[in-house]
C-alpha cells in the first residue's frame, strides 16, 4: 500500500508573465505553452506579481525588464524578448540599459523574435552566446474563428493597436479615404475574469474583417532600426485576414513573410493595395491570397522553432 502522506507534490514547471502585462502577453505565452506541449513538455502559465521571488519552477519569463534583478530565478531560466530593443534602447537612460543587461546576463538564454535585436545585442560580449534568434510562429490558439460564428464579412480595412503620433497621422490621412476602422489598443480576447470584463472582441473583429493593416509605431522601412510585429501579424493570417503592412528594418523576417503579407513602401502604396483588395471584382484574388498565407502559416510552427532549444538538462 502506498502511504500518501509520504508523497511529495508534483510541481508543473511554469511560464511567468507579469500580472499587469497579462492583456498584452497572455496570447503570446499561450502560444509558447502550446508549442511546448507539442514537444511533450507540459507547462502552466502563472500571472505573477513582479515583487514576488520566482523560484526554480519558473523556466520561462516574459517582460524581464519588469522584474527586479533579485526577484528573478537563481536557477537557469529563459527570457522571452518581444520589445523593439534596437529602436528603444537609444531612447532610455544608461542606468536602465545597464539594469536590463544585467538581467539578461542572469538568463540561461534570451530568445528574441527579431534579427535586428539579436545582431544589436550580440555586440555585448557577455550576451553573444546566449542571445538567440527564435522567430515567433504558429500555434493553434491563434485561430479564433472556431470559437464564434458571425454572419457578415467586412471589406473595409481594420487597424488595431496603440495609436501613437505617427500612426495617428497616417491613419487620419488614410482613414477618410478608405473608411478604416481603428481600434485604439482595445482589441482583446479575454477569458480570465481576474483582469477585467470578459470579451471576445478580437475574435469577432478578425472573423468579420478580411483586410488588416499594420502601421509601424516608429520609423518604417528596410533601412530603419525597427522589428516586424509578427505577434500581431501571424494571428491576423491565422484568422484568414489579408495583412497589408509597412516594411520593418528586419530584412530577414520581411523576406520570410513577403509572399504572405502585402508589404508597402509608403502610404500611397498602402492606399492602392487596400483599394485593390477591397474591390469586389478582386474577391477571388483576395480569397486565394488569404488561403495561401494560411496554408503557409500552419507549417510555420513555433514548436519547430524552439524544438532544439528546449533540450536542456534542467528541464
mmCIF file of C-alpha atoms in Angstrom:
data_model
loop_
_atom_site.group_PDB
_atom_site.id
_atom_site.type_symbol
_atom_site.label_atom_id
_atom_site.label_comp_id
_atom_site.label_asym_id
_atom_site.label_seq_id
_atom_site.Cartn_x
_atom_site.Cartn_y
_atom_site.Cartn_z
ATOM 1 C CA UNK A 1 0.000 0.000 0.000
ATOM 2 C CA UNK A 2 1.260 3.493 -0.867
ATOM 3 C CA UNK A 3 1.480 5.890 2.034
ATOM 4 C CA UNK A 4 0.037 9.086 0.558
ATOM 5 C CA UNK A 5 1.487 11.094 3.438
ATOM 6 C CA UNK A 6 4.931 10.435 2.019
ATOM 7 C CA UNK A 7 4.098 11.614 -1.482
ATOM 8 C CA UNK A 8 5.543 14.965 -2.432
ATOM 9 C CA UNK A 9 3.569 17.419 -4.515
ATOM 10 C CA UNK A 10 4.298 17.171 -8.237
ATOM 11 C CA UNK A 11 5.129 20.656 -9.474
ATOM 12 C CA UNK A 12 4.312 21.571 -13.047
ATOM 13 C CA UNK A 13 7.022 23.889 -14.390
ATOM 14 C CA UNK A 14 5.894 27.425 -15.141
ATOM 15 C CA UNK A 15 5.949 30.288 -17.599
ATOM 16 C CA UNK A 16 5.971 33.672 -15.834
ATOM 17 C CA UNK A 17 4.051 36.685 -17.145
ATOM 18 C CA UNK A 18 3.766 39.882 -15.065
ATOM 19 C CA UNK A 19 0.171 40.233 -13.927
ATOM 20 C CA UNK A 20 -0.091 43.824 -15.141
ATOM 21 C CA UNK A 21 1.063 42.726 -18.615
ATOM 22 C CA UNK A 22 -1.456 39.898 -18.907
ATOM 23 C CA UNK A 23 -3.636 41.505 -21.582
ATOM 24 C CA UNK A 24 -0.664 42.075 -23.862
ATOM 25 C CA UNK A 25 1.263 38.852 -23.312
ATOM 26 C CA UNK A 26 -1.265 36.146 -22.449
ATOM 27 C CA UNK A 27 -1.788 35.139 -26.079
ATOM 28 C CA UNK A 28 1.964 35.039 -26.748
ATOM 29 C CA UNK A 29 2.516 32.952 -23.606
ATOM 30 C CA UNK A 30 -0.274 30.535 -24.579
ATOM 31 C CA UNK A 31 1.416 30.127 -27.975
ATOM 32 C CA UNK A 32 4.606 29.072 -26.161
ATOM 33 C CA UNK A 33 2.682 26.751 -23.837
ATOM 34 C CA UNK A 34 1.038 25.006 -26.798
ATOM 35 C CA UNK A 35 4.330 24.742 -28.671
ATOM 36 C CA UNK A 36 5.952 23.131 -25.630
ATOM 37 C CA UNK A 37 3.010 20.732 -25.342
ATOM 38 C CA UNK A 38 3.577 19.660 -28.958
ATOM 39 C CA UNK A 39 7.105 18.753 -27.828
ATOM 40 C CA UNK A 40 5.700 16.678 -24.911
ATOM 41 C CA UNK A 41 6.613 19.346 -22.357
ATOM 42 C CA UNK A 42 3.803 20.328 -20.004
ATOM 43 C CA UNK A 43 3.845 23.856 -18.582
ATOM 44 C CA UNK A 44 1.411 26.173 -16.894
ATOM 45 C CA UNK A 45 1.285 29.949 -17.162
ATOM 46 C CA UNK A 46 1.459 31.978 -13.964
ATOM 47 C CA UNK A 47 0.493 35.650 -13.968
ATOM 48 C CA UNK A 48 2.729 36.887 -11.193
ATOM 49 C CA UNK A 49 3.283 39.917 -9.045
ATOM 50 C CA UNK A 50 6.694 41.241 -10.058
ATOM 51 C CA UNK A 51 7.511 41.813 -6.372
ATOM 52 C CA UNK A 52 7.416 38.074 -5.688
ATOM 53 C CA UNK A 53 10.533 35.944 -5.925
ATOM 54 C CA UNK A 54 10.441 33.479 -8.821
ATOM 55 C CA UNK A 55 11.678 30.075 -7.706
ATOM 56 C CA UNK A 56 13.318 27.250 -9.642
ATOM 57 C CA UNK A 57 9.953 26.132 -11.002
ATOM 58 C CA UNK A 58 9.918 29.086 -13.422
ATOM 59 C CA UNK A 59 11.723 28.108 -16.617
ATOM 60 C CA UNK A 60 10.446 30.853 -18.938
ATOM 61 C CA UNK A 61 9.992 34.550 -18.121
ATOM 62 C CA UNK A 62 8.320 37.264 -20.189
ATOM 63 C CA UNK A 63 8.923 41.009 -19.693
ATOM 64 C CA UNK A 64 12.125 40.540 -17.737
ATOM 65 C CA UNK A 65 12.539 44.322 -17.538
ATOM 66 C CA UNK A 66 9.515 44.470 -15.199
ATOM 67 C CA UNK A 67 11.227 42.370 -12.504
ATOM 68 C CA UNK A 68 13.892 43.409 -10.039
ATOM 69 C CA UNK A 69 17.133 41.517 -10.513
ATOM 70 C CA UNK A 70 16.879 39.671 -7.208
ATOM 71 C CA UNK A 71 13.315 38.528 -7.946
ATOM 72 C CA UNK A 72 14.376 36.544 -10.997
ATOM 73 C CA UNK A 73 15.097 32.805 -10.568
ATOM 74 C CA UNK A 74 18.500 31.852 -9.241
ATOM 75 C CA UNK A 75 18.348 28.688 -11.359
ATOM 76 C CA UNK A 76 18.640 28.632 -15.168
ATOM 77 C CA UNK A 77 15.709 30.241 -16.980
ATOM 78 C CA UNK A 78 14.949 31.581 -20.440
ATOM 79 C CA UNK A 79 13.855 35.127 -21.181
ATOM 80 C CA UNK A 80 11.329 35.658 -23.991
ATOM 81 C CA UNK A 81 12.052 39.067 -25.530
ATOM 82 C CA UNK A 82 9.404 40.859 -27.645
ATOM 83 C CA UNK A 83 10.421 44.513 -27.332
ATOM 84 C CA UNK A 84 11.857 46.553 -30.225
ATOM 85 C CA UNK A 85 15.155 46.893 -28.427
ATOM 86 C CA UNK A 86 17.309 48.418 -31.146
ATOM 87 C CA UNK A 87 14.763 51.190 -31.612
ATOM 88 C CA UNK A 88 14.007 51.617 -27.914
ATOM 89 C CA UNK A 89 17.327 51.441 -26.090
ATOM 90 C CA UNK A 90 18.892 54.602 -27.563
ATOM 91 C CA UNK A 91 15.951 56.490 -26.017
ATOM 92 C CA UNK A 92 16.421 55.282 -22.423
ATOM 93 C CA UNK A 93 18.921 56.123 -19.686
ATOM 94 C CA UNK A 94 22.266 54.383 -19.249
ATOM 95 C CA UNK A 95 21.068 53.230 -15.840
ATOM 96 C CA UNK A 96 18.047 51.496 -17.384
ATOM 97 C CA UNK A 97 20.215 49.822 -20.030
ATOM 98 C CA UNK A 98 22.752 48.540 -17.508
ATOM 99 C CA UNK A 99 19.956 47.163 -15.336
ATOM 100 C CA UNK A 100 18.415 45.362 -18.320
ATOM 101 C CA UNK A 101 21.755 43.976 -19.498
ATOM 102 C CA UNK A 102 22.484 42.602 -16.021
ATOM 103 C CA UNK A 103 19.129 40.818 -16.043
ATOM 104 C CA UNK A 104 19.907 39.366 -19.452
ATOM 105 C CA UNK A 105 23.268 38.134 -18.154
ATOM 106 C CA UNK A 106 21.439 36.218 -15.419
ATOM 107 C CA UNK A 107 19.414 34.268 -18.020
ATOM 108 C CA UNK A 108 20.419 30.898 -19.384
ATOM 109 C CA UNK A 109 19.322 32.151 -22.791
ATOM 110 C CA UNK A 110 17.362 35.053 -24.304
ATOM 111 C CA UNK A 111 15.002 34.169 -27.159
ATOM 112 C CA UNK A 112 14.290 37.170 -29.356
ATOM 113 C CA UNK A 113 11.813 37.361 -32.231
ATOM 114 C CA UNK A 114 13.856 39.886 -34.254
ATOM 115 C CA UNK A 115 17.163 39.526 -36.100
ATOM 116 C CA UNK A 116 17.662 43.280 -35.708
ATOM 117 C CA UNK A 117 17.556 42.923 -31.935
ATOM 118 C CA UNK A 118 19.806 39.864 -31.953
ATOM 119 C CA UNK A 119 22.514 41.491 -34.067
ATOM 120 C CA UNK A 120 22.327 44.612 -31.913
ATOM 121 C CA UNK A 121 22.565 42.774 -28.594
ATOM 122 C CA UNK A 122 25.331 40.402 -29.692
ATOM 123 C CA UNK A 123 27.658 43.401 -29.676
ATOM 124 C CA UNK A 124 27.686 42.930 -25.895
ATOM 125 C CA UNK A 125 30.362 40.224 -25.310
ATOM 126 C CA UNK A 126 28.645 38.634 -22.290
ATOM 127 C CA UNK A 127 25.433 38.126 -24.303
ATOM 128 C CA UNK A 128 26.930 36.951 -27.580
ATOM 129 C CA UNK A 129 26.458 33.221 -26.960
ATOM 130 C CA UNK A 130 23.140 33.351 -25.133
ATOM 131 C CA UNK A 131 21.174 35.844 -27.221
ATOM 132 C CA UNK A 132 19.325 33.743 -29.813
ATOM 133 C CA UNK A 133 17.008 34.473 -32.714
ATOM 134 C CA UNK A 134 13.789 32.465 -32.277
ATOM 135 C CA UNK A 135 11.122 33.581 -34.756
ATOM 136 C CA UNK A 136 7.567 33.747 -33.495
ATOM 137 C CA UNK A 137 5.455 31.022 -35.077
ATOM 138 C CA UNK A 138 2.077 29.367 -35.321
ATOM 139 C CA UNK A 139 0.169 27.503 -32.641
ATOM 140 C CA UNK A 140 -3.493 26.583 -32.900
ATOM 141 C CA UNK A 141 -4.523 29.045 -30.159
ATOM 142 C CA UNK A 142 -4.038 31.821 -32.737
ATOM 143 C CA UNK A 143 -7.173 30.700 -34.546
ATOM 144 C CA UNK A 144 -10.269 32.271 -33.037
ATOM 145 C CA UNK A 145 -12.868 31.642 -35.716
ATOM 146 C CA UNK A 146 -13.997 28.263 -34.491
ATOM 147 C CA UNK A 147 -14.936 29.958 -31.196
ATOM 148 C CA UNK A 148 -17.743 32.081 -32.642
ATOM 149 C CA UNK A 149 -19.896 32.479 -35.720
ATOM 150 C CA UNK A 150 -20.604 35.826 -37.324
ATOM 151 C CA UNK A 151 -22.660 36.127 -40.485
ATOM 152 C CA UNK A 152 -21.062 39.189 -42.064
ATOM 153 C CA UNK A 153 -17.773 39.774 -43.884
ATOM 154 C CA UNK A 154 -16.444 43.340 -43.982
ATOM 155 C CA UNK A 155 -14.009 44.513 -46.633
ATOM 156 C CA UNK A 156 -13.048 47.870 -45.139
ATOM 157 C CA UNK A 157 -9.568 47.761 -43.530
ATOM 158 C CA UNK A 158 -9.097 47.177 -39.797
ATOM 159 C CA UNK A 159 -6.289 48.562 -37.658
ATOM 160 C CA UNK A 160 -5.839 47.712 -34.003
ATOM 161 C CA UNK A 161 -3.077 48.687 -31.621
ATOM 162 C CA UNK A 162 -1.680 51.623 -29.701
ATOM 163 C CA UNK A 163 -2.277 54.730 -31.841
ATOM 164 C CA UNK A 164 0.746 56.943 -31.221
ATOM 165 C CA UNK A 165 1.629 60.138 -33.052
ATOM 166 C CA UNK A 166 2.992 58.579 -36.251
ATOM 167 C CA UNK A 167 0.219 56.021 -36.574
ATOM 168 C CA UNK A 168 -2.421 58.688 -35.962
ATOM 169 C CA UNK A 169 -1.025 60.889 -38.731
ATOM 170 C CA UNK A 170 -1.086 58.012 -41.214
ATOM 171 C CA UNK A 171 -4.456 56.647 -40.135
ATOM 172 C CA UNK A 172 -6.003 60.125 -40.250
ATOM 173 C CA UNK A 173 -4.660 60.548 -43.773
ATOM 174 C CA UNK A 174 -5.894 57.166 -44.976
ATOM 175 C CA UNK A 175 -8.943 56.851 -42.781
ATOM 176 C CA UNK A 176 -11.292 59.200 -44.573
ATOM 177 C CA UNK A 177 -10.281 57.740 -47.955
ATOM 178 C CA UNK A 178 -10.590 54.061 -47.004
ATOM 179 C CA UNK A 179 -13.031 54.172 -44.072
ATOM 180 C CA UNK A 180 -10.536 52.332 -41.844
ATOM 181 C CA UNK A 181 -11.893 51.051 -38.554
ATOM 182 C CA UNK A 182 -9.325 51.984 -35.866
ATOM 183 C CA UNK A 183 -9.390 50.119 -32.553
ATOM 184 C CA UNK A 184 -7.009 52.057 -30.327
ATOM 185 C CA UNK A 185 -5.318 49.435 -28.141
ATOM 186 C CA UNK A 186 -8.632 47.955 -27.042
ATOM 187 C CA UNK A 187 -8.996 44.774 -29.087
ATOM 188 C CA UNK A 188 -8.639 41.697 -26.879
ATOM 189 C CA UNK A 189 -9.843 38.190 -26.287
ATOM 190 C CA UNK A 190 -10.180 37.864 -22.525
ATOM 191 C CA UNK A 191 -11.453 34.704 -20.865
ATOM 192 C CA UNK A 192 -9.993 35.464 -17.448
ATOM 193 C CA UNK A 193 -12.322 37.343 -15.071
ATOM 194 C CA UNK A 194 -9.410 38.391 -12.869
ATOM 195 C CA UNK A 195 -8.260 41.025 -15.359
ATOM 196 C CA UNK A 196 -11.495 42.745 -16.280
ATOM 197 C CA UNK A 197 -14.535 42.336 -18.465
ATOM 198 C CA UNK A 198 -14.799 39.067 -20.377
ATOM 199 C CA UNK A 199 -14.705 39.705 -24.098
ATOM 200 C CA UNK A 200 -14.159 38.027 -27.431
ATOM 201 C CA UNK A 201 -13.904 41.295 -29.350
ATOM 202 C CA UNK A 202 -10.680 40.366 -31.148
ATOM 203 C CA UNK A 203 -12.252 37.089 -32.193
ATOM 204 C CA UNK A 204 -15.311 38.904 -33.527
ATOM 205 C CA UNK A 205 -13.365 41.575 -35.396
ATOM 206 C CA UNK A 206 -10.917 39.215 -37.079
ATOM 207 C CA UNK A 207 -13.828 36.977 -38.043
ATOM 208 C CA UNK A 208 -15.666 39.836 -39.746
ATOM 209 C CA UNK A 209 -12.841 41.817 -41.308
ATOM 210 C CA UNK A 210 -10.978 40.451 -44.321
ATOM 211 C CA UNK A 211 -8.236 43.109 -44.526
ATOM 212 C CA UNK A 212 -5.944 44.234 -41.673
ATOM 213 C CA UNK A 213 -3.268 46.903 -41.921
ATOM 214 C CA UNK A 214 -0.057 47.070 -39.903
ATOM 215 C CA UNK A 215 1.427 50.530 -39.380
ATOM 216 C CA UNK A 216 4.772 50.925 -37.638
ATOM 217 C CA UNK A 217 4.701 52.761 -34.311
ATOM 218 C CA UNK A 218 8.002 54.485 -35.031
ATOM 219 C CA UNK A 219 10.197 54.675 -38.081
ATOM 220 C CA UNK A 220 9.333 52.382 -41.004
ATOM 221 C CA UNK A 221 11.252 50.951 -43.957
ATOM 222 C CA UNK A 222 14.009 48.419 -44.512
ATOM 223 C CA UNK A 223 16.689 50.922 -43.512
ATOM 224 C CA UNK A 224 15.021 51.632 -40.175
ATOM 225 C CA UNK A 225 16.056 50.056 -36.861
ATOM 226 C CA UNK A 226 12.636 48.510 -36.252
ATOM 227 C CA UNK A 227 11.385 44.929 -35.935
ATOM 228 C CA UNK A 228 8.323 43.442 -37.632
ATOM 229 C CA UNK A 229 5.296 42.914 -35.389
ATOM 230 C CA UNK A 230 4.913 39.185 -36.082
ATOM 231 C CA UNK A 231 2.996 38.635 -32.829
ATOM 232 C CA UNK A 232 0.320 40.925 -34.325
ATOM 233 C CA UNK A 233 0.574 39.763 -37.952
ATOM 234 C CA UNK A 234 0.533 35.969 -37.517
ATOM 235 C CA UNK A 235 -2.833 35.870 -35.669
ATOM 236 C CA UNK A 236 -4.283 38.007 -38.454
ATOM 237 C CA UNK A 237 -3.166 35.435 -41.019
ATOM 238 C CA UNK A 238 -4.382 32.589 -38.797
ATOM 239 C CA UNK A 239 -7.855 34.115 -38.807
ATOM 240 C CA UNK A 240 -7.982 34.405 -42.601
ATOM 241 C CA UNK A 241 -7.229 38.107 -42.919
ATOM 242 C CA UNK A 242 -5.064 39.673 -45.603
ATOM 243 C CA UNK A 243 -2.300 41.726 -43.973
ATOM 244 C CA UNK A 244 -1.137 44.937 -45.636
ATOM 245 C CA UNK A 245 1.938 46.216 -43.831
ATOM 246 C CA UNK A 246 4.772 48.707 -43.912
ATOM 247 C CA UNK A 247 8.269 47.254 -44.159
ATOM 248 C CA UNK A 248 10.309 46.886 -40.996
ATOM 249 C CA UNK A 249 14.082 47.100 -40.667
ATOM 250 C CA UNK A 250 14.259 43.324 -40.118
ATOM 251 C CA UNK A 251 15.046 42.245 -43.676
ATOM 252 C CA UNK A 252 15.240 38.560 -42.732
ATOM 253 C CA UNK A 253 11.659 38.481 -41.415
ATOM 254 C CA UNK A 254 10.427 40.792 -44.194
ATOM 255 C CA UNK A 255 11.743 38.292 -46.727
ATOM 256 C CA UNK A 256 10.267 35.303 -44.878
ATOM 257 C CA UNK A 257 6.787 36.860 -44.759
ATOM 258 C CA UNK A 258 6.903 38.677 -48.090
ATOM 259 C CA UNK A 259 4.953 36.089 -50.120
ATOM 260 C CA UNK A 260 2.217 36.066 -47.476
ATOM 261 C CA UNK A 261 1.981 39.733 -46.415
ATOM 262 C CA UNK A 262 1.409 42.660 -48.788
ATOM 263 C CA UNK A 263 4.340 44.941 -47.964
ATOM 264 C CA UNK A 264 4.178 48.619 -48.906
ATOM 265 C CA UNK A 265 6.890 51.288 -49.072
ATOM 266 C CA UNK A 266 4.651 54.291 -48.371
ATOM 267 C CA UNK A 267 1.094 55.400 -47.584
ATOM 268 C CA UNK A 268 0.276 55.854 -51.268
ATOM 269 C CA UNK A 269 1.029 52.185 -51.866
ATOM 270 C CA UNK A 270 -0.982 51.161 -48.782
ATOM 271 C CA UNK A 271 -3.978 53.038 -50.179
ATOM 272 C CA UNK A 272 -3.554 51.454 -53.635
ATOM 273 C CA UNK A 273 -3.304 47.925 -52.234
ATOM 274 C CA UNK A 274 -6.280 48.438 -49.920
ATOM 275 C CA UNK A 275 -8.424 49.733 -52.783
ATOM 276 C CA UNK A 276 -7.436 46.798 -54.982
ATOM 277 C CA UNK A 277 -8.338 44.130 -52.439
ATOM 278 C CA UNK A 278 -11.459 45.973 -51.240
ATOM 279 C CA UNK A 279 -12.844 45.920 -54.778
ATOM 280 C CA UNK A 280 -15.481 43.134 -55.104
ATOM 281 C CA UNK A 281 -14.143 42.380 -58.575
ATOM 282 C CA UNK A 282 -10.932 41.111 -56.935
ATOM 283 C CA UNK A 283 -12.614 38.946 -54.290
ATOM 284 C CA UNK A 284 -11.267 35.700 -55.773
ATOM 285 C CA UNK A 285 -7.724 37.097 -55.790
ATOM 286 C CA UNK A 286 -8.161 38.218 -52.172
ATOM 287 C CA UNK A 287 -9.501 34.838 -51.060
ATOM 288 C CA UNK A 288 -6.697 32.974 -52.828
ATOM 289 C CA UNK A 289 -4.042 35.121 -51.213
ATOM 290 C CA UNK A 290 -5.634 34.713 -47.759
ATOM 291 C CA UNK A 291 -5.868 30.924 -48.132
ATOM 292 C CA UNK A 292 -2.292 30.562 -49.402
ATOM 293 C CA UNK A 293 -0.966 32.616 -46.476
ATOM 294 C CA UNK A 294 -2.909 30.446 -44.028
ATOM 295 C CA UNK A 295 -1.552 27.230 -45.579
ATOM 296 C CA UNK A 296 1.978 28.564 -45.187
ATOM 297 C CA UNK A 297 1.397 29.705 -41.615
ATOM 298 C CA UNK A 298 0.180 26.397 -40.205
ATOM 299 C CA UNK A 299 3.524 24.881 -41.206
ATOM 300 C CA UNK A 300 5.486 27.808 -39.761
ATOM 301 C CA UNK A 301 5.152 26.320 -36.298
ATOM 302 C CA UNK A 302 6.532 27.799 -33.113
ATOM 303 C CA UNK A 303 7.218 24.266 -31.882
ATOM 304 C CA UNK A 304 9.611 23.751 -34.806
ATOM 305 C CA UNK A 305 11.425 26.977 -33.989
ATOM 306 C CA UNK A 306 12.017 26.004 -30.365
ATOM 307 C CA UNK A 307 12.379 22.230 -30.672
ATOM 308 C CA UNK A 308 16.173 22.013 -30.468
ATOM 309 C CA UNK A 309 16.420 24.801 -27.914
ATOM 310 C CA UNK A 310 14.178 23.062 -25.365
ATOM 311 C CA UNK A 311 16.572 20.155 -24.834
ATOM 312 C CA UNK A 312 18.128 21.456 -21.641
ATOM 313 C CA UNK A 313 19.360 19.269 -18.821
ATOM 314 C CA UNK A 314 17.471 21.245 -16.203
ATOM 315 C CA UNK A 315 14.164 20.545 -17.945
#
